Short mmCIF file of N, CA and C in Angstrom, two decimals:
data_model
loop_
_atom_site.label_atom_id
_atom_site.label_comp_id
_atom_site.label_asym_id
_atom_site.label_seq_id
_atom_site.Cartn_x
_atom_site.Cartn_y
_atom_site.Cartn_z
N MET A 23 0.84 -1.18 0.00
CA MET A 23 0.00 0.00 0.00
C MET A 23 0.88 1.24 0.00
N PRO A 24 0.73 2.13 -0.97
CA PRO A 24 1.56 3.33 -1.00
C PRO A 24 1.22 4.23 0.19
N THR A 25 2.25 4.69 0.89
CA THR A 25 2.01 5.50 2.08
C THR A 25 2.63 6.88 2.02
N ASN A 26 3.27 7.23 0.92
CA ASN A 26 3.91 8.53 0.85
C ASN A 26 2.93 9.68 0.98
N TYR A 27 1.70 9.50 0.54
CA TYR A 27 0.73 10.57 0.65
C TYR A 27 0.35 10.83 2.11
N LEU A 28 0.65 9.89 3.01
CA LEU A 28 0.33 10.07 4.42
C LEU A 28 1.32 10.99 5.12
N ARG A 29 2.44 11.26 4.49
CA ARG A 29 3.46 12.08 5.14
C ARG A 29 3.10 13.56 5.14
N ARG A 30 2.25 13.98 4.25
CA ARG A 30 1.94 15.40 4.20
C ARG A 30 1.03 15.77 5.37
N SER A 31 1.08 17.02 5.73
CA SER A 31 0.28 17.50 6.85
C SER A 31 -1.19 17.51 6.46
N VAL A 32 -2.02 17.09 7.37
CA VAL A 32 -3.46 17.06 7.13
C VAL A 32 -4.05 18.31 7.76
N LYS A 33 -4.59 19.18 6.93
CA LYS A 33 -5.18 20.41 7.43
C LYS A 33 -6.55 20.58 6.80
N ALA A 34 -7.47 21.09 7.59
CA ALA A 34 -8.81 21.36 7.08
C ALA A 34 -8.76 22.58 6.18
N PRO A 35 -9.50 22.57 5.04
CA PRO A 35 -9.51 23.73 4.17
C PRO A 35 -10.20 24.89 4.87
N PRO A 36 -9.78 26.13 4.58
CA PRO A 36 -10.41 27.27 5.22
C PRO A 36 -11.87 27.37 4.79
N SER A 37 -12.71 27.75 5.73
CA SER A 37 -14.13 27.88 5.40
C SER A 37 -14.40 29.27 4.84
N PRO A 38 -15.46 29.41 4.02
CA PRO A 38 -15.77 30.72 3.45
C PRO A 38 -16.09 31.72 4.55
N GLY A 39 -15.66 32.94 4.37
CA GLY A 39 -15.94 33.98 5.35
C GLY A 39 -14.99 33.99 6.53
N GLY A 40 -14.06 33.08 6.57
CA GLY A 40 -13.06 33.07 7.62
C GLY A 40 -13.53 32.51 8.95
N SER A 41 -14.76 32.02 9.03
CA SER A 41 -15.23 31.48 10.30
C SER A 41 -14.75 30.04 10.47
N ARG A 42 -14.75 29.57 11.70
CA ARG A 42 -14.32 28.21 11.98
C ARG A 42 -15.39 27.23 11.53
N PRO A 43 -15.00 26.06 11.01
CA PRO A 43 -16.00 25.07 10.63
C PRO A 43 -16.70 24.51 11.85
N SER A 44 -17.94 24.14 11.68
CA SER A 44 -18.73 23.58 12.77
C SER A 44 -18.27 22.16 13.07
N ARG A 45 -18.04 21.87 14.35
CA ARG A 45 -17.66 20.52 14.74
C ARG A 45 -18.83 19.57 14.62
N ALA A 46 -20.03 20.05 14.82
CA ALA A 46 -21.21 19.19 14.75
C ALA A 46 -21.39 18.63 13.35
N ALA A 47 -21.06 19.40 12.33
CA ALA A 47 -21.24 18.95 10.96
C ALA A 47 -20.31 17.80 10.61
N GLY A 48 -19.13 17.73 11.24
CA GLY A 48 -18.16 16.71 10.88
C GLY A 48 -18.10 15.53 11.83
N ASN A 49 -18.97 15.46 12.81
CA ASN A 49 -18.87 14.40 13.81
C ASN A 49 -18.99 13.01 13.23
N ARG A 50 -19.89 12.79 12.28
CA ARG A 50 -20.09 11.45 11.73
C ARG A 50 -18.83 10.97 11.01
N SER A 51 -18.14 11.85 10.31
CA SER A 51 -16.92 11.44 9.59
C SER A 51 -15.75 11.26 10.55
N ARG A 52 -15.89 11.67 11.79
CA ARG A 52 -14.82 11.54 12.78
C ARG A 52 -14.94 10.23 13.54
N ARG A 53 -15.81 9.35 13.12
CA ARG A 53 -16.00 8.07 13.80
C ARG A 53 -15.46 6.95 12.91
N VAL A 54 -14.70 6.04 13.54
CA VAL A 54 -14.06 4.95 12.83
C VAL A 54 -14.54 3.63 13.40
N ARG A 55 -14.81 2.67 12.54
CA ARG A 55 -15.19 1.32 12.96
C ARG A 55 -13.92 0.48 13.06
N LEU A 56 -13.71 -0.11 14.23
CA LEU A 56 -12.56 -0.98 14.48
C LEU A 56 -13.08 -2.39 14.67
N SER A 57 -12.72 -3.28 13.75
CA SER A 57 -13.10 -4.69 13.85
C SER A 57 -11.84 -5.48 14.16
N VAL A 58 -11.89 -6.24 15.26
CA VAL A 58 -10.76 -7.07 15.68
C VAL A 58 -11.31 -8.45 15.96
N GLY A 59 -10.91 -9.42 15.13
CA GLY A 59 -11.47 -10.77 15.30
C GLY A 59 -12.98 -10.71 15.14
N ARG A 60 -13.70 -11.19 16.16
CA ARG A 60 -15.17 -11.19 16.09
C ARG A 60 -15.81 -9.97 16.76
N PHE A 61 -14.99 -9.02 17.24
CA PHE A 61 -15.50 -7.85 17.95
C PHE A 61 -15.46 -6.61 17.08
N THR A 62 -16.43 -5.73 17.28
CA THR A 62 -16.47 -4.45 16.60
C THR A 62 -16.73 -3.36 17.63
N VAL A 63 -15.88 -2.35 17.64
CA VAL A 63 -16.05 -1.18 18.49
C VAL A 63 -15.84 0.06 17.62
N PHE A 64 -16.12 1.22 18.18
CA PHE A 64 -15.98 2.46 17.43
C PHE A 64 -14.98 3.38 18.12
N ILE A 65 -14.27 4.14 17.30
CA ILE A 65 -13.31 5.12 17.79
C ILE A 65 -13.82 6.49 17.39
N ASP A 66 -13.99 7.37 18.37
CA ASP A 66 -14.28 8.77 18.08
C ASP A 66 -12.94 9.48 18.01
N LEU A 67 -12.57 9.94 16.80
CA LEU A 67 -11.26 10.53 16.59
C LEU A 67 -11.11 11.86 17.32
N ALA A 68 -9.94 12.08 17.88
CA ALA A 68 -9.62 13.35 18.54
C ALA A 68 -9.41 14.41 17.47
N ASP A 69 -9.61 15.65 17.87
CA ASP A 69 -9.41 16.78 16.96
C ASP A 69 -7.94 17.19 16.99
N THR A 70 -7.08 16.27 16.52
CA THR A 70 -5.64 16.49 16.46
C THR A 70 -5.15 16.15 15.07
N GLN A 71 -3.93 16.56 14.74
CA GLN A 71 -3.39 16.22 13.42
C GLN A 71 -3.24 14.72 13.27
N ALA A 72 -2.84 14.02 14.33
CA ALA A 72 -2.70 12.57 14.25
C ALA A 72 -4.06 11.92 14.01
N GLY A 73 -5.10 12.41 14.66
CA GLY A 73 -6.46 11.90 14.44
C GLY A 73 -6.93 12.15 13.03
N GLN A 74 -6.62 13.32 12.49
CA GLN A 74 -6.98 13.63 11.11
C GLN A 74 -6.22 12.73 10.14
N LEU A 75 -4.95 12.49 10.43
CA LEU A 75 -4.13 11.62 9.58
C LEU A 75 -4.72 10.22 9.51
N LEU A 76 -5.14 9.70 10.66
CA LEU A 76 -5.76 8.38 10.67
C LEU A 76 -7.02 8.37 9.83
N GLY A 77 -7.85 9.40 9.95
CA GLY A 77 -9.08 9.49 9.17
C GLY A 77 -8.85 9.50 7.68
N VAL A 78 -7.77 10.15 7.24
CA VAL A 78 -7.44 10.22 5.82
C VAL A 78 -6.91 8.89 5.30
N ALA A 79 -6.21 8.14 6.15
CA ALA A 79 -5.53 6.91 5.73
C ALA A 79 -6.45 5.70 5.62
N LEU A 80 -7.68 5.80 6.07
CA LEU A 80 -8.58 4.64 6.08
C LEU A 80 -8.95 4.17 4.69
N PRO A 81 -9.19 2.90 4.49
CA PRO A 81 -9.18 1.79 5.44
C PRO A 81 -7.76 1.26 5.66
N LEU A 82 -7.54 0.69 6.85
CA LEU A 82 -6.26 0.09 7.21
C LEU A 82 -6.49 -1.33 7.72
N PHE A 83 -5.52 -2.21 7.49
CA PHE A 83 -5.63 -3.61 7.90
C PHE A 83 -4.33 -4.03 8.57
N SER A 84 -4.44 -4.87 9.59
CA SER A 84 -3.26 -5.31 10.32
C SER A 84 -3.58 -6.59 11.08
N LYS A 85 -2.68 -6.99 11.96
CA LYS A 85 -2.84 -8.17 12.83
C LYS A 85 -2.68 -7.73 14.28
N ALA A 86 -3.55 -8.23 15.14
CA ALA A 86 -3.54 -7.88 16.55
C ALA A 86 -2.37 -8.52 17.27
N GLU A 87 -1.74 -7.75 18.14
CA GLU A 87 -0.65 -8.24 18.98
C GLU A 87 -0.91 -7.77 20.41
N PRO A 88 -1.20 -8.70 21.33
CA PRO A 88 -1.41 -8.29 22.72
C PRO A 88 -0.08 -8.03 23.43
N TRP A 89 -0.11 -7.12 24.39
CA TRP A 89 1.03 -6.79 25.24
C TRP A 89 0.47 -6.49 26.62
N GLY A 90 0.43 -7.49 27.47
CA GLY A 90 -0.26 -7.34 28.75
C GLY A 90 -1.73 -7.12 28.47
N ASP A 91 -2.32 -6.14 29.11
CA ASP A 91 -3.71 -5.76 28.84
C ASP A 91 -3.76 -4.56 27.91
N CYS A 92 -3.03 -4.68 26.83
CA CYS A 92 -2.98 -3.65 25.80
C CYS A 92 -2.89 -4.36 24.46
N LEU A 93 -3.66 -3.89 23.51
CA LEU A 93 -3.62 -4.44 22.17
C LEU A 93 -2.89 -3.44 21.29
N HIS A 94 -2.00 -3.91 20.44
CA HIS A 94 -1.33 -3.00 19.51
C HIS A 94 -1.22 -3.66 18.15
N PHE A 95 -1.09 -2.81 17.13
CA PHE A 95 -0.94 -3.32 15.77
C PHE A 95 -0.26 -2.26 14.92
N GLU A 96 0.43 -2.75 13.89
CA GLU A 96 1.20 -1.89 13.01
C GLU A 96 0.29 -1.22 11.99
N VAL A 97 0.58 0.06 11.71
CA VAL A 97 -0.14 0.81 10.69
C VAL A 97 0.87 1.59 9.85
N PRO A 98 0.56 1.87 8.60
CA PRO A 98 1.51 2.60 7.74
C PRO A 98 1.40 4.11 7.89
N LEU A 99 1.42 4.61 9.13
CA LEU A 99 1.35 6.04 9.39
C LEU A 99 2.71 6.55 9.84
N ARG A 100 3.17 7.63 9.24
CA ARG A 100 4.44 8.24 9.62
C ARG A 100 4.11 9.62 10.17
N PHE A 101 4.31 9.77 11.47
CA PHE A 101 3.94 11.02 12.13
C PHE A 101 4.78 11.14 13.39
N GLY A 102 5.28 12.30 13.70
CA GLY A 102 6.07 12.49 14.91
C GLY A 102 5.18 12.72 16.12
N ARG A 103 5.82 12.85 17.27
CA ARG A 103 5.08 13.15 18.50
C ARG A 103 4.47 14.54 18.42
N ASP A 104 3.31 14.69 19.05
CA ASP A 104 2.69 16.01 19.12
C ASP A 104 2.44 16.36 20.58
N ARG A 105 1.72 17.43 20.81
CA ARG A 105 1.48 17.92 22.18
C ARG A 105 0.60 17.00 23.01
N THR A 106 -0.09 16.08 22.37
CA THR A 106 -0.97 15.18 23.12
C THR A 106 -0.23 13.95 23.64
N ALA A 107 1.06 13.80 23.32
CA ALA A 107 1.81 12.60 23.68
C ALA A 107 1.82 12.39 25.19
N ARG A 108 1.52 11.15 25.60
CA ARG A 108 1.47 10.77 27.01
C ARG A 108 2.27 9.50 27.24
N LEU A 109 2.88 9.41 28.41
CA LEU A 109 3.56 8.17 28.81
C LEU A 109 2.62 7.31 29.65
N ASN A 110 1.77 7.94 30.45
CA ASN A 110 0.75 7.23 31.21
C ASN A 110 -0.58 7.40 30.49
N GLY A 111 -1.14 6.29 30.05
CA GLY A 111 -2.36 6.33 29.28
C GLY A 111 -3.60 6.24 30.15
N ARG A 112 -4.75 6.33 29.51
CA ARG A 112 -6.04 6.17 30.16
C ARG A 112 -6.79 5.05 29.46
N LEU A 113 -7.50 4.26 30.23
CA LEU A 113 -8.29 3.17 29.66
C LEU A 113 -9.31 3.76 28.69
N GLY A 114 -9.40 3.13 27.52
CA GLY A 114 -10.36 3.58 26.52
C GLY A 114 -9.83 4.58 25.53
N ASP A 115 -8.65 5.16 25.78
CA ASP A 115 -8.08 6.07 24.80
C ASP A 115 -7.30 5.26 23.76
N VAL A 116 -7.18 5.81 22.58
CA VAL A 116 -6.46 5.18 21.47
C VAL A 116 -5.21 6.02 21.22
N TYR A 117 -4.07 5.36 21.09
CA TYR A 117 -2.79 6.06 20.97
C TYR A 117 -2.03 5.64 19.72
N LEU A 118 -1.25 6.59 19.20
CA LEU A 118 -0.32 6.31 18.11
C LEU A 118 1.09 6.37 18.68
N TRP A 119 1.78 5.24 18.64
CA TRP A 119 3.19 5.17 19.04
C TRP A 119 3.96 5.54 17.78
N ALA A 120 4.31 6.81 17.66
CA ALA A 120 4.86 7.36 16.42
C ALA A 120 6.16 6.70 15.99
N GLU A 121 7.07 6.43 16.93
CA GLU A 121 8.37 5.88 16.57
C GLU A 121 8.27 4.48 15.99
N GLU A 122 7.27 3.73 16.37
CA GLU A 122 7.12 2.36 15.90
C GLU A 122 5.96 2.18 14.91
N SER A 123 5.26 3.25 14.57
CA SER A 123 4.11 3.20 13.65
C SER A 123 3.09 2.15 14.09
N ARG A 124 2.67 2.26 15.35
CA ARG A 124 1.73 1.31 15.93
C ARG A 124 0.60 2.06 16.63
N ILE A 125 -0.57 1.48 16.57
CA ILE A 125 -1.70 1.97 17.34
C ILE A 125 -1.81 1.10 18.58
N LEU A 126 -2.00 1.74 19.74
CA LEU A 126 -2.12 1.04 21.02
C LEU A 126 -3.52 1.27 21.59
N LEU A 127 -4.11 0.19 22.09
CA LEU A 127 -5.44 0.22 22.69
C LEU A 127 -5.35 -0.39 24.09
N PRO A 128 -5.04 0.42 25.12
CA PRO A 128 -4.94 -0.15 26.46
C PRO A 128 -6.32 -0.44 27.06
N PHE A 129 -6.47 -1.63 27.64
CA PHE A 129 -7.70 -1.97 28.33
C PHE A 129 -7.40 -2.48 29.74
N GLY A 130 -6.19 -2.22 30.22
CA GLY A 130 -5.73 -2.61 31.55
C GLY A 130 -4.26 -2.28 31.67
N MET A 131 -3.60 -2.93 32.61
CA MET A 131 -2.19 -2.65 32.86
C MET A 131 -1.30 -3.32 31.81
N THR A 132 -0.23 -2.63 31.45
CA THR A 132 0.77 -3.19 30.55
C THR A 132 1.85 -3.86 31.41
N PRO A 133 2.75 -4.63 30.81
CA PRO A 133 3.82 -5.28 31.60
C PRO A 133 4.74 -4.31 32.34
N ILE A 134 4.82 -3.05 31.91
CA ILE A 134 5.69 -2.08 32.58
C ILE A 134 4.92 -1.14 33.50
N SER A 135 3.62 -1.37 33.69
CA SER A 135 2.80 -0.53 34.56
C SER A 135 3.10 -0.80 36.02
N HIS A 136 2.92 0.23 36.83
CA HIS A 136 2.94 0.10 38.29
C HIS A 136 1.48 0.10 38.75
N ASP A 137 1.24 -0.17 40.03
CA ASP A 137 -0.13 -0.20 40.54
C ASP A 137 -0.88 1.08 40.22
N GLY A 138 -2.08 0.91 39.68
CA GLY A 138 -2.96 2.05 39.43
C GLY A 138 -2.61 2.90 38.23
N GLU A 139 -1.78 2.43 37.32
CA GLU A 139 -1.45 3.22 36.13
C GLU A 139 -1.45 2.33 34.89
N VAL A 140 -1.55 2.98 33.76
CA VAL A 140 -1.43 2.31 32.47
C VAL A 140 -0.22 2.94 31.79
N ARG A 141 0.93 2.29 31.91
CA ARG A 141 2.18 2.83 31.36
C ARG A 141 2.32 2.39 29.92
N LEU A 142 2.52 3.35 29.03
CA LEU A 142 2.73 3.07 27.61
C LEU A 142 4.23 2.86 27.38
N PRO A 143 4.62 2.22 26.27
CA PRO A 143 6.04 1.92 26.05
C PRO A 143 6.90 3.16 25.79
N ALA A 144 6.28 4.24 25.36
CA ALA A 144 6.95 5.51 25.09
C ALA A 144 5.84 6.56 25.04
N PRO A 145 6.17 7.86 25.05
CA PRO A 145 5.11 8.84 24.89
C PRO A 145 4.38 8.62 23.56
N CYS A 146 3.06 8.54 23.62
CA CYS A 146 2.24 8.24 22.45
C CYS A 146 1.19 9.32 22.25
N ASN A 147 0.92 9.66 20.98
CA ASN A 147 -0.08 10.66 20.63
C ASN A 147 -1.49 10.11 20.84
N VAL A 148 -2.39 10.96 21.29
CA VAL A 148 -3.79 10.58 21.45
C VAL A 148 -4.48 10.65 20.09
N LEU A 149 -5.11 9.54 19.69
CA LEU A 149 -5.85 9.49 18.42
C LEU A 149 -7.35 9.62 18.63
N GLY A 150 -7.84 9.14 19.75
CA GLY A 150 -9.28 9.18 19.98
C GLY A 150 -9.67 8.37 21.20
N THR A 151 -10.97 8.02 21.25
CA THR A 151 -11.54 7.29 22.38
C THR A 151 -12.36 6.12 21.87
N LEU A 152 -12.24 4.97 22.53
CA LEU A 152 -13.01 3.77 22.17
C LEU A 152 -14.39 3.81 22.78
N SER A 153 -15.36 3.25 22.06
CA SER A 153 -16.72 3.17 22.59
C SER A 153 -16.83 2.12 23.67
N ASP A 154 -16.10 1.00 23.56
CA ASP A 154 -16.16 -0.08 24.55
C ASP A 154 -14.83 -0.81 24.55
N TRP A 155 -13.97 -0.50 25.50
CA TRP A 155 -12.65 -1.10 25.54
C TRP A 155 -12.63 -2.46 26.22
N ALA A 156 -13.65 -2.80 26.99
CA ALA A 156 -13.65 -4.06 27.74
C ALA A 156 -13.70 -5.28 26.83
N VAL A 157 -14.31 -5.18 25.64
CA VAL A 157 -14.41 -6.34 24.75
C VAL A 157 -13.05 -6.75 24.20
N LEU A 158 -12.06 -5.87 24.29
CA LEU A 158 -10.73 -6.20 23.76
C LEU A 158 -10.06 -7.33 24.51
N ARG A 159 -10.56 -7.65 25.70
CA ARG A 159 -10.01 -8.78 26.47
C ARG A 159 -10.19 -10.10 25.73
N GLY A 160 -11.15 -10.19 24.83
CA GLY A 160 -11.41 -11.42 24.09
C GLY A 160 -10.65 -11.56 22.79
N VAL A 161 -9.77 -10.61 22.48
CA VAL A 161 -9.01 -10.65 21.23
C VAL A 161 -7.84 -11.62 21.38
N HIS A 162 -7.58 -12.37 20.33
CA HIS A 162 -6.49 -13.34 20.30
C HIS A 162 -5.34 -12.83 19.45
N PRO A 163 -4.10 -13.28 19.73
CA PRO A 163 -2.97 -12.88 18.89
C PRO A 163 -3.22 -13.24 17.43
N SER A 164 -2.85 -12.36 16.55
CA SER A 164 -2.96 -12.51 15.09
C SER A 164 -4.38 -12.41 14.57
N ASP A 165 -5.36 -11.99 15.40
CA ASP A 165 -6.69 -11.70 14.87
C ASP A 165 -6.57 -10.55 13.87
N LYS A 166 -7.38 -10.61 12.83
CA LYS A 166 -7.36 -9.56 11.81
C LYS A 166 -7.94 -8.27 12.38
N VAL A 167 -7.26 -7.15 12.09
CA VAL A 167 -7.69 -5.83 12.51
C VAL A 167 -8.08 -5.03 11.27
N THR A 168 -9.27 -4.43 11.30
CA THR A 168 -9.73 -3.58 10.21
C THR A 168 -10.18 -2.24 10.78
N LEU A 169 -9.64 -1.17 10.25
CA LEU A 169 -10.08 0.18 10.59
C LEU A 169 -10.71 0.79 9.35
N GLU A 170 -11.96 1.26 9.48
CA GLU A 170 -12.63 1.86 8.32
C GLU A 170 -13.60 2.92 8.81
N ARG A 171 -13.99 3.80 7.89
CA ARG A 171 -14.95 4.84 8.23
C ARG A 171 -16.28 4.21 8.64
N ASP A 172 -16.92 4.83 9.61
CA ASP A 172 -18.23 4.37 10.04
C ASP A 172 -19.27 4.91 9.07
N GLY A 173 -19.90 4.03 8.34
CA GLY A 173 -20.90 4.44 7.36
C GLY A 173 -22.29 4.58 7.92
N GLY A 174 -22.52 4.18 9.16
CA GLY A 174 -23.87 4.19 9.70
C GLY A 174 -23.96 4.87 10.95
#
């Protein structure tokens, strides 16, 4: 899959009259369907450049790889760290590990977490929020991962 077009910055076109675009008008296009094995959940994309990049790159396909109570998978996105990068994650948030081109979906503690925290492997950009992160406990290694726009 050619990925060079993903390297360019994703910016919204200016709206007529110089006013800011309405967020309500674009909410439906900001939702992504994530299918992993037999489970389907939705991601509400964050209003960040990394979130916009993911929206432009869809559809994407990969294989699930568990890491403790965190699911991760490789994606062909090339993007550096931004201001949303966190080392301690929150359950239900979706992260882009920029250095490794991986999306991380924490649903519990990772192998490097201490009590009461969700430690990510490196500072990761926030991509969005999952509708239901608890179902990820049923995902098996090498389950097919599909990310696509939510049409409904």
